[in-house]
PDB file of N, CA, C and O in Angstrom:
ATOM      1  N   VAL A1260      -7.288   8.592  10.692  1.00 59.00           N
ATOM      2  CA  VAL A1260      -7.158   7.240  10.168  1.00 59.00           C
ATOM      3  C   VAL A1260      -6.500   7.256   8.794  1.00 59.00           C
ATOM      4  O   VAL A1260      -5.756   6.351   8.459  1.00 59.00           O
ATOM      5  N   HIS A1261      -6.767   8.283   7.983  1.00 59.00           N
ATOM      6  CA  HIS A1261      -6.171   8.349   6.649  1.00 59.00           C
ATOM      7  C   HIS A1261      -4.645   8.376   6.714  1.00 59.00           C
ATOM      8  O   HIS A1261      -3.975   7.973   5.774  1.00 59.00           O
ATOM      9  N   GLN A1262      -4.105   8.850   7.824  1.00 68.00           N
ATOM     10  CA  GLN A1262      -2.665   8.927   7.993  1.00 68.00           C
ATOM     11  C   GLN A1262      -2.087   7.650   8.614  1.00 68.00           C
ATOM     12  O   GLN A1262      -0.892   7.570   8.855  1.00 68.00           O
ATOM     13  N   MET A1263      -2.945   6.673   8.856  1.00 79.00           N
ATOM     14  CA  MET A1263      -2.515   5.445   9.529  1.00 79.00           C
ATOM     15  C   MET A1263      -2.810   4.245   8.623  1.00 79.00           C
ATOM     16  O   MET A1263      -3.860   3.628   8.722  1.00 79.00           O
ATOM     17  N   PRO A1264      -1.898   3.914   7.732  1.00 83.00           N
ATOM     18  CA  PRO A1264      -2.155   2.835   6.773  1.00 83.00           C
ATOM     19  C   PRO A1264      -2.466   1.492   7.418  1.00 83.00           C
ATOM     20  O   PRO A1264      -3.257   0.718   6.894  1.00 83.00           O
ATOM     21  N   GLU A1265      -1.880   1.219   8.564  1.00 89.00           N
ATOM     22  CA  GLU A1265      -2.155  -0.064   9.229  1.00 89.00           C
ATOM     23  C   GLU A1265      -3.610  -0.131   9.693  1.00 89.00           C
ATOM     24  O   GLU A1265      -4.239  -1.189   9.623  1.00 89.00           O
ATOM     25  N   ALA A1266      -4.154   0.985  10.159  1.00 89.00           N
ATOM     26  CA  ALA A1266      -5.560   1.022  10.585  1.00 89.00           C
ATOM     27  C   ALA A1266      -6.483   0.795   9.394  1.00 89.00           C
ATOM     28  O   ALA A1266      -7.492   0.098   9.501  1.00 89.00           O
ATOM     29  N   ILE A1267      -6.140   1.355   8.249  1.00 90.00           N
ATOM     30  CA  ILE A1267      -6.941   1.167   7.042  1.00 90.00           C
ATOM     31  C   ILE A1267      -6.885  -0.293   6.601  1.00 90.00           C
ATOM     32  O   ILE A1267      -7.917  -0.888   6.266  1.00 90.00           O
ATOM     33  N   ARG A1268      -5.718  -0.890   6.617  1.00 93.00           N
ATOM     34  CA  ARG A1268      -5.602  -2.315   6.263  1.00 93.00           C
ATOM     35  C   ARG A1268      -6.430  -3.182   7.205  1.00 93.00           C
ATOM     36  O   ARG A1268      -7.077  -4.145   6.783  1.00 93.00           O
ATOM     37  N   ARG A1269      -6.427  -2.831   8.470  1.00 94.00           N
ATOM     38  CA  ARG A1269      -7.210  -3.592   9.454  1.00 94.00           C
ATOM     39  C   ARG A1269      -8.707  -3.453   9.163  1.00 94.00           C
ATOM     40  O   ARG A1269      -9.449  -4.426   9.240  1.00 94.00           O
ATOM     41  N   MET A1270      -9.150  -2.256   8.830  1.00 92.00           N
ATOM     42  CA  MET A1270     -10.558  -2.038   8.482  1.00 92.00           C
ATOM     43  C   MET A1270     -10.944  -2.856   7.251  1.00 92.00           C
ATOM     44  O   MET A1270     -12.005  -3.477   7.219  1.00 92.00           O
ATOM     45  N   GLN A1271     -10.086  -2.857   6.235  1.00 95.00           N
ATOM     46  CA  GLN A1271     -10.339  -3.657   5.031  1.00 95.00           C
ATOM     47  C   GLN A1271     -10.531  -5.121   5.405  1.00 95.00           C
ATOM     48  O   GLN A1271     -11.469  -5.768   4.934  1.00 95.00           O
ATOM     49  N   GLN A1272      -9.645  -5.653   6.241  1.00 97.00           N
ATOM     50  CA  GLN A1272      -9.723  -7.055   6.637  1.00 97.00           C
ATOM     51  C   GLN A1272     -10.982  -7.331   7.441  1.00 97.00           C
ATOM     52  O   GLN A1272     -11.645  -8.355   7.244  1.00 97.00           O
ATOM     53  N   LEU A1273     -11.353  -6.427   8.343  1.00 95.00           N
ATOM     54  CA  LEU A1273     -12.563  -6.613   9.142  1.00 95.00           C
ATOM     55  C   LEU A1273     -13.814  -6.620   8.268  1.00 95.00           C
ATOM     56  O   LEU A1273     -14.724  -7.431   8.486  1.00 95.00           O
ATOM     57  N   ILE A1274     -13.881  -5.725   7.294  1.00 95.00           N
ATOM     58  CA  ILE A1274     -15.028  -5.688   6.381  1.00 95.00           C
ATOM     59  C   ILE A1274     -15.106  -6.991   5.594  1.00 95.00           C
ATOM     60  O   ILE A1274     -16.172  -7.608   5.481  1.00 95.00           O
ATOM     61  N   ARG A1275     -13.973  -7.436   5.071  1.00 97.00           N
ATOM     62  CA  ARG A1275     -13.942  -8.678   4.295  1.00 97.00           C
ATOM     63  C   ARG A1275     -14.360  -9.871   5.149  1.00 97.00           C
ATOM     64  O   ARG A1275     -15.183 -10.690   4.745  1.00 97.00           O
ATOM     65  N   ASP A1276     -13.807  -9.971   6.356  1.00 97.00           N
ATOM     66  CA  ASP A1276     -14.147 -11.075   7.251  1.00 97.00           C
ATOM     67  C   ASP A1276     -15.638 -11.083   7.588  1.00 97.00           C
ATOM     68  O   ASP A1276     -16.270 -12.146   7.630  1.00 97.00           O
ATOM     69  N   CYS A1277     -16.193  -9.917   7.829  1.00 96.00           N
ATOM     70  CA  CYS A1277     -17.611  -9.803   8.162  1.00 96.00           C
ATOM     71  C   CYS A1277     -18.485 -10.267   6.988  1.00 96.00           C
ATOM     72  O   CYS A1277     -19.453 -11.008   7.178  1.00 96.00           O
ATOM     73  N   ILE A1278     -18.133  -9.858   5.775  1.00 96.00           N
ATOM     74  CA  ILE A1278     -18.887 -10.287   4.589  1.00 96.00           C
ATOM     75  C   ILE A1278     -18.807 -11.801   4.434  1.00 96.00           C
ATOM     76  O   ILE A1278     -19.822 -12.469   4.209  1.00 96.00           O
ATOM     77  N   LEU A1279     -17.616 -12.361   4.541  1.00 96.00           N
ATOM     78  CA  LEU A1279     -17.457 -13.801   4.374  1.00 96.00           C
ATOM     79  C   LEU A1279     -18.217 -14.591   5.440  1.00 96.00           C
ATOM     80  O   LEU A1279     -18.751 -15.668   5.161  1.00 96.00           O
ATOM     81  N   GLU A1280     -18.283 -14.063   6.647  1.00 97.00           N
ATOM     82  CA  GLU A1280     -18.975 -14.766   7.726  1.00 97.00           C
ATOM     83  C   GLU A1280     -20.493 -14.662   7.620  1.00 97.00           C
ATOM     84  O   GLU A1280     -21.211 -15.613   7.922  1.00 97.00           O
ATOM     85  N   HIS A1281     -20.993 -13.501   7.181  1.00 97.00           N
ATOM     86  CA  HIS A1281     -22.432 -13.249   7.245  1.00 97.00           C
ATOM     87  C   HIS A1281     -23.149 -13.236   5.895  1.00 97.00           C
ATOM     88  O   HIS A1281     -24.377 -13.094   5.868  1.00 97.00           O
ATOM     89  N   GLU A1282     -22.419 -13.347   4.810  1.00 95.00           N
ATOM     90  CA  GLU A1282     -23.054 -13.324   3.487  1.00 95.00           C
ATOM     91  C   GLU A1282     -22.610 -14.540   2.684  1.00 95.00           C
ATOM     92  O   GLU A1282     -21.683 -14.461   1.875  1.00 95.00           O
ATOM     93  N   PRO A1283     -23.265 -15.686   2.888  1.00 95.00           N
ATOM     94  CA  PRO A1283     -22.847 -16.923   2.229  1.00 95.00           C
ATOM     95  C   PRO A1283     -23.035 -16.930   0.714  1.00 95.00           C
ATOM     96  O   PRO A1283     -22.495 -17.791   0.034  1.00 95.00           O
ATOM     97  N   ARG A1284     -23.771 -15.968   0.168  1.00 96.00           N
ATOM     98  CA  ARG A1284     -23.977 -15.926  -1.290  1.00 96.00           C
ATOM     99  C   ARG A1284     -22.772 -15.374  -2.037  1.00 96.00           C
ATOM    100  O   ARG A1284     -22.700 -15.474  -3.261  1.00 96.00           O
ATOM    101  N   LEU A1285     -21.802 -14.813  -1.299  1.00 96.00           N
ATOM    102  CA  LEU A1285     -20.648 -14.193  -1.943  1.00 96.00           C
ATOM    103  C   LEU A1285     -19.377 -14.997  -1.708  1.00 96.00           C
ATOM    104  O   LEU A1285     -19.197 -15.638  -0.683  1.00 96.00           O
ATOM    105  N   ARG A1286     -18.472 -14.919  -2.692  1.00 95.00           N
ATOM    106  CA  ARG A1286     -17.147 -15.529  -2.562  1.00 95.00           C
ATOM    107  C   ARG A1286     -16.149 -14.618  -3.270  1.00 95.00           C
ATOM    108  O   ARG A1286     -16.530 -13.657  -3.929  1.00 95.00           O
ATOM    109  N   SER A1287     -14.890 -14.920  -3.147  1.00 96.00           N
ATOM    110  CA  SER A1287     -13.820 -14.117  -3.768  1.00 96.00           C
ATOM    111  C   SER A1287     -13.996 -12.631  -3.453  1.00 96.00           C
ATOM    112  O   SER A1287     -13.986 -11.779  -4.340  1.00 96.00           O
ATOM    113  N   VAL A1288     -14.146 -12.324  -2.182  1.00 97.00           N
ATOM    114  CA  VAL A1288     -14.400 -10.944  -1.744  1.00 97.00           C
ATOM    115  C   VAL A1288     -13.090 -10.179  -1.652  1.00 97.00           C
ATOM    116  O   VAL A1288     -12.114 -10.644  -1.073  1.00 97.00           O
ATOM    117  N   SER A1289     -13.093  -8.990  -2.242  1.00 98.00           N
ATOM    118  CA  SER A1289     -11.944  -8.097  -2.188  1.00 98.00           C
ATOM    119  C   SER A1289     -12.416  -6.731  -1.696  1.00 98.00           C
ATOM    120  O   SER A1289     -13.455  -6.235  -2.137  1.00 98.00           O
ATOM    121  N   VAL A1290     -11.664  -6.133  -0.771  1.00 98.00           N
ATOM    122  CA  VAL A1290     -12.003  -4.816  -0.222  1.00 98.00           C
ATOM    123  C   VAL A1290     -10.798  -3.908  -0.404  1.00 98.00           C
ATOM    124  O   VAL A1290      -9.696  -4.240   0.033  1.00 98.00           O
ATOM    125  N   GLN A1291     -11.008  -2.770  -1.049  1.00 97.00           N
ATOM    126  CA  GLN A1291      -9.924  -1.814  -1.285  1.00 97.00           C
ATOM    127  C   GLN A1291     -10.307  -0.437  -0.751  1.00 97.00           C
ATOM    128  O   GLN A1291     -11.431   0.028  -0.963  1.00 97.00           O
ATOM    129  N   HIS A1292      -9.368   0.199  -0.083  1.00 95.00           N
ATOM    130  CA  HIS A1292      -9.583   1.563   0.416  1.00 95.00           C
ATOM    131  C   HIS A1292      -9.627   2.544  -0.751  1.00 95.00           C
ATOM    132  O   HIS A1292      -8.828   2.441  -1.690  1.00 95.00           O
ATOM    133  N   VAL A1293     -10.576   3.469  -0.688  1.00 95.00           N
ATOM    134  CA  VAL A1293     -10.688   4.536  -1.687  1.00 95.00           C
ATOM    135  C   VAL A1293     -10.644   5.860  -0.922  1.00 95.00           C
ATOM    136  O   VAL A1293     -11.537   6.143  -0.120  1.00 95.00           O
ATOM    137  N   PRO A1294      -9.614   6.661  -1.117  1.00 91.00           N
ATOM    138  CA  PRO A1294      -9.523   7.940  -0.401  1.00 91.00           C
ATOM    139  C   PRO A1294     -10.733   8.833  -0.689  1.00 91.00           C
ATOM    140  O   PRO A1294     -11.282   8.826  -1.785  1.00 91.00           O
ATOM    141  N   THR A1295     -11.161   9.580   0.329  1.00 89.00           N
ATOM    142  CA  THR A1295     -12.263  10.527   0.178  1.00 89.00           C
ATOM    143  C   THR A1295     -11.731  11.939   0.400  1.00 89.00           C
ATOM    144  O   THR A1295     -10.644  12.126   0.945  1.00 89.00           O
ATOM    145  N   ASN A1296     -12.514  12.921   0.014  1.00 91.00           N
ATOM    146  CA  ASN A1296     -12.127  14.321   0.226  1.00 91.00           C
ATOM    147  C   ASN A1296     -12.384  14.761   1.665  1.00 91.00           C
ATOM    148  O   ASN A1296     -11.870  15.774   2.103  1.00 91.00           O
ATOM    149  N   ASP A1297     -13.189  14.009   2.370  1.00 90.00           N
ATOM    150  CA  ASP A1297     -13.555  14.332   3.752  1.00 90.00           C
ATOM    151  C   ASP A1297     -12.682  13.514   4.709  1.00 90.00           C
ATOM    152  O   ASP A1297     -12.749  12.282   4.708  1.00 90.00           O
ATOM    153  N   PRO A1298     -11.882  14.144   5.551  1.00 87.00           N
ATOM    154  CA  PRO A1298     -11.002  13.393   6.457  1.00 87.00           C
ATOM    155  C   PRO A1298     -11.761  12.599   7.518  1.00 87.00           C
ATOM    156  O   PRO A1298     -11.182  11.750   8.179  1.00 87.00           O
ATOM    157  N   LEU A1299     -13.070  12.837   7.673  1.00 89.00           N
ATOM    158  CA  LEU A1299     -13.857  12.116   8.659  1.00 89.00           C
ATOM    159  C   LEU A1299     -14.606  10.926   8.058  1.00 89.00           C
ATOM    160  O   LEU A1299     -15.393  10.277   8.731  1.00 89.00           O
ATOM    161  N   ARG A1300     -14.374  10.652   6.775  1.00 91.00           N
ATOM    162  CA  ARG A1300     -15.018   9.518   6.110  1.00 91.00           C
ATOM    163  C   ARG A1300     -13.972   8.560   5.569  1.00 91.00           C
ATOM    164  O   ARG A1300     -12.928   8.970   5.100  1.00 91.00           O
ATOM    165  N   LEU A1301     -14.306   7.278   5.627  1.00 92.00           N
ATOM    166  CA  LEU A1301     -13.460   6.248   5.029  1.00 92.00           C
ATOM    167  C   LEU A1301     -14.257   5.589   3.912  1.00 92.00           C
ATOM    168  O   LEU A1301     -15.396   5.189   4.122  1.00 92.00           O
ATOM    169  N   GLY A1302     -13.666   5.483   2.733  1.00 95.00           N
ATOM    170  CA  GLY A1302     -14.339   4.853   1.610  1.00 95.00           C
ATOM    171  C   GLY A1302     -13.683   3.536   1.237  1.00 95.00           C
ATOM    172  O   GLY A1302     -12.456   3.394   1.306  1.00 95.00           O
ATOM    173  N   PHE A1303     -14.515   2.564   0.852  1.00 97.00           N
ATOM    174  CA  PHE A1303     -14.018   1.256   0.437  1.00 97.00           C
ATOM    175  C   PHE A1303     -14.820   0.751  -0.753  1.00 97.00           C
ATOM    176  O   PHE A1303     -16.040   0.898  -0.784  1.00 97.00           O
ATOM    177  N   ASP A1304     -14.125   0.171  -1.720  1.00 98.00           N
ATOM    178  CA  ASP A1304     -14.768  -0.537  -2.816  1.00 98.00           C
ATOM    179  C   ASP A1304     -14.733  -2.024  -2.492  1.00 98.00           C
ATOM    180  O   ASP A1304     -13.699  -2.544  -2.058  1.00 98.00           O
ATOM    181  N   ILE A1305     -15.861  -2.681  -2.712  1.00 98.00           N
ATOM    182  CA  ILE A1305     -15.983  -4.111  -2.443  1.00 98.00           C
ATOM    183  C   ILE A1305     -16.329  -4.806  -3.752  1.00 98.00           C
ATOM    184  O   ILE A1305     -17.265  -4.405  -4.447  1.00 98.00           O
ATOM    185  N   VAL A1306     -15.558  -5.819  -4.093  1.00 98.00           N
ATOM    186  CA  VAL A1306     -15.808  -6.621  -5.290  1.00 98.00           C
ATOM    187  C   VAL A1306     -15.918  -8.071  -4.847  1.00 98.00           C
ATOM    188  O   VAL A1306     -15.112  -8.545  -4.047  1.00 98.00           O
ATOM    189  N   ALA A1307     -16.941  -8.765  -5.359  1.00 97.00           N
ATOM    190  CA  ALA A1307     -17.143 -10.167  -4.995  1.00 97.00           C
ATOM    191  C   ALA A1307     -17.866 -10.884  -6.127  1.00 97.00           C
ATOM    192  O   ALA A1307     -18.396 -10.249  -7.038  1.00 97.00           O
ATOM    193  N   ARG A1308     -17.881 -12.199  -6.047  1.00 97.00           N
ATOM    194  CA  ARG A1308     -18.618 -13.027  -7.014  1.00 97.00           C
ATOM    195  C   ARG A1308     -19.778 -13.704  -6.301  1.00 97.00           C
ATOM    196  O   ARG A1308     -19.635 -14.145  -5.165  1.00 97.00           O
ATOM    197  N   LEU A1309     -20.894 -13.798  -7.015  1.00 96.00           N
ATOM    198  CA  LEU A1309     -22.028 -14.552  -6.486  1.00 96.00           C
ATOM    199  C   LEU A1309     -21.733 -16.035  -6.617  1.00 96.00           C
ATOM    200  O   LEU A1309     -21.230 -16.483  -7.657  1.00 96.00           O
ATOM    201  N   ARG A1310     -22.015 -16.790  -5.593  1.00 94.00           N
ATOM    202  CA  ARG A1310     -21.770 -18.235  -5.641  1.00 94.00           C
ATOM    203  C   ARG A1310     -22.642 -18.936  -6.680  1.00 94.00           C
ATOM    204  O   ARG A1310     -22.218 -19.895  -7.300  1.00 94.00           O
ATOM    205  N   THR A1311     -23.868 -18.466  -6.861  1.00 93.00           N
ATOM    206  CA  THR A1311     -24.826 -19.166  -7.718  1.00 93.00           C
ATOM    207  C   THR A1311     -24.482 -19.110  -9.199  1.00 93.00           C
ATOM    208  O   THR A1311     -24.482 -20.125  -9.875  1.00 93.00           O
ATOM    209  N   ASP A1312     -24.198 -17.931  -9.712  1.00 91.00           N
ATOM    210  CA  ASP A1312     -23.957 -17.821 -11.155  1.00 91.00           C
ATOM    211  C   ASP A1312     -22.638 -17.140 -11.507  1.00 91.00           C
ATOM    212  O   ASP A1312     -22.387 -16.819 -12.657  1.00 91.00           O
ATOM    213  N   ARG A1313     -21.823 -16.898 -10.488  1.00 86.00           N
ATOM    214  CA  ARG A1313     -20.468 -16.341 -10.648  1.00 86.00           C
ATOM    215  C   ARG A1313     -20.431 -14.914 -11.201  1.00 86.00           C
ATOM    216  O   ARG A1313     -19.387 -14.447 -11.630  1.00 86.00           O
ATOM    217  N   ARG A1314     -21.580 -14.238 -11.223  1.00 95.00           N
ATOM    218  CA  ARG A1314     -21.557 -12.828 -11.632  1.00 95.00           C
ATOM    219  C   ARG A1314     -20.738 -12.020 -10.629  1.00 95.00           C
ATOM    220  O   ARG A1314     -20.756 -12.288  -9.441  1.00 95.00           O
ATOM    221  N   MET A1315     -20.052 -11.006 -11.141  1.00 97.00           N
ATOM    222  CA  MET A1315     -19.273 -10.131 -10.280  1.00 97.00           C
ATOM    223  C   MET A1315     -20.151  -8.952  -9.852  1.00 97.00           C
ATOM    224  O   MET A1315     -20.904  -8.415 -10.660  1.00 97.00           O
ATOM    225  N   ILE A1316     -20.051  -8.598  -8.589  1.00 96.00           N
ATOM    226  CA  ILE A1316     -20.747  -7.411  -8.104  1.00 96.00           C
ATOM    227  C   ILE A1316     -19.715  -6.440  -7.554  1.00 96.00           C
ATOM    228  O   ILE A1316     -18.659  -6.833  -7.076  1.00 96.00           O
ATOM    229  N   ARG A1317     -20.040  -5.163  -7.657  1.00 97.00           N
ATOM    230  CA  ARG A1317     -19.175  -4.100  -7.139  1.00 97.00           C
ATOM    231  C   ARG A1317     -20.025  -3.156  -6.301  1.00 97.00           C
ATOM    232  O   ARG A1317     -21.096  -2.731  -6.740  1.00 97.00           O
ATOM    233  N   LEU A1318     -19.539  -2.846  -5.122  1.00 96.00           N
ATOM    234  CA  LEU A1318     -20.225  -1.941  -4.217  1.00 96.00           C
ATOM    235  C   LEU A1318     -19.222  -0.931  -3.673  1.00 96.00           C
ATOM    236  O   LEU A1318     -18.026  -1.205  -3.608  1.00 96.00           O
ATOM    237  N   HIS A1319     -19.738   0.215  -3.265  1.00 96.00           N
ATOM    238  CA  HIS A1319     -18.911   1.218  -2.607  1.00 96.00           C
ATOM    239  C   HIS A1319     -19.566   1.540  -1.273  1.00 96.00           C
ATOM    240  O   HIS A1319     -20.784   1.696  -1.196  1.00 96.00           O
ATOM    241  N   THR A1320     -18.779   1.597  -0.225  1.00 95.00           N
ATOM    242  CA  THR A1320     -19.304   1.962   1.085  1.00 95.00           C
ATOM    243  C   THR A1320     -18.449   3.071   1.684  1.00 95.00           C
ATOM    244  O   THR A1320     -17.247   3.149   1.416  1.00 95.00           O
ATOM    245  N   GLU A1321     -19.103   3.937   2.439  1.00 94.00           N
ATOM    246  CA  GLU A1321     -18.394   4.975   3.185  1.00 94.00           C
ATOM    247  C   GLU A1321     -18.810   4.906   4.640  1.00 94.00           C
ATOM    248  O   GLU A1321     -19.991   4.789   4.951  1.00 94.00           O
ATOM    249  N   ILE A1322     -17.813   4.955   5.501  1.00 91.00           N
ATOM    250  CA  ILE A1322     -18.045   4.958   6.940  1.00 91.00           C
ATOM    251  C   ILE A1322     -17.864   6.390   7.424  1.00 91.00           C
ATOM    252  O   ILE A1322     -16.849   7.027   7.143  1.00 91.00           O
ATOM    253  N   ARG A1323     -18.893   6.892   8.126  1.00 91.00           N
ATOM    254  CA  ARG A1323     -18.901   8.280   8.586  1.00 91.00           C
ATOM    255  C   ARG A1323     -18.815   8.335  10.107  1.00 91.00           C
ATOM    256  O   ARG A1323     -18.979   7.315  10.775  1.00 91.00           O
ATOM    257  N   PRO A1324     -18.591   9.517  10.649  1.00 91.00           N
ATOM    258  CA  PRO A1324     -18.533   9.655  12.111  1.00 91.00           C
ATOM    259  C   PRO A1324     -19.792   9.090  12.768  1.00 91.00           C
ATOM    260  O   PRO A1324     -20.879   9.122  12.190  1.00 91.00           O
ATOM    261  N   GLY A1325     -19.617   8.563  13.957  1.00 92.00           N
ATOM    262  CA  GLY A1325     -20.732   8.000  14.688  1.00 92.00           C
ATOM    263  C   GLY A1325     -21.083   6.588  14.262  1.00 92.00           C
ATOM    264  O   GLY A1325     -22.113   6.048  14.649  1.00 92.00           O
ATOM    265  N   GLY A1326     -20.236   5.968  13.418  1.00 86.00           N
ATOM    266  CA  GLY A1326     -20.489   4.608  12.981  1.00 86.00           C
ATOM    267  C   GLY A1326     -21.507   4.490  11.874  1.00 86.00           C
ATOM    268  O   GLY A1326     -21.926   3.401  11.510  1.00 86.00           O
ATOM    269  N   ARG A1327     -21.939   5.593  11.306  1.00 93.00           N
ATOM    270  CA  ARG A1327     -22.897   5.559  10.200  1.00 93.00           C
ATOM    271  C   ARG A1327     -22.192   5.169   8.925  1.00 93.00           C
ATOM    272  O   ARG A1327     -21.029   5.480   8.720  1.00 93.00           O
ATOM    273  N   PHE A1328     -22.922   4.482   8.059  1.00 89.00           N
ATOM    274  CA  PHE A1328     -22.318   4.109   6.780  1.00 89.00           C
ATOM    275  C   PHE A1328     -23.354   4.169   5.674  1.00 89.00           C
ATOM    276  O   PHE A1328     -24.551   4.153   5.922  1.00 89.00           O
ATOM    277  N   SER A1329     -22.874   4.284   4.460  1.00 91.00           N
ATOM    278  CA  SER A1329     -23.737   4.236   3.288  1.00 91.00           C
ATOM    279  C   SER A1329     -23.115   3.236   2.314  1.00 91.00           C
ATOM    280  O   SER A1329     -21.916   3.007   2.330  1.00 91.00           O
ATOM    281  N   MET A1330     -23.973   2.649   1.497  1.00 90.00           N
ATOM    282  CA  MET A1330     -23.494   1.665   0.519  1.00 90.00           C
ATOM    283  C   MET A1330     -24.286   1.849  -0.764  1.00 90.00           C
ATOM    284  O   MET A1330     -25.486   2.079  -0.733  1.00 90.00           O
ATOM    285  N   HIS A1331     -23.591   1.794  -1.890  1.00 88.00           N
ATOM    286  CA  HIS A1331     -24.264   1.873  -3.186  1.00 88.00           C
ATOM    287  C   HIS A1331     -23.435   1.147  -4.219  1.00 88.00           C
ATOM    288  O   HIS A1331     -22.275   0.831  -4.003  1.00 88.00           O
ATOM    289  N   ASP A1332     -24.070   0.850  -5.338  1.00 85.00           N
ATOM    290  CA  ASP A1332     -23.320   0.160  -6.407  1.00 85.00           C
ATOM    291  C   ASP A1332     -22.894   1.152  -7.468  1.00 85.00           C
ATOM    292  O   ASP A1332     -23.091   2.310  -7.384  1.00 85.00           O
TER     293      ASP A1332
END
């Protein structure tokens, strides 16, 4: 996947769409690919604003083989 930029762009869009559909507390969601050292992992940084007080939040997620993922700030 790291060698397929279109697949990465599609993943970014899917993550963003999913957040916008299922997390009504967030707006102005941005998802950016972050290369990892492991070719079997995909990393993404997510930046969004809270609707209530407009604070910005930043999260990092990694998708691993088998559909497993981790998320941290």
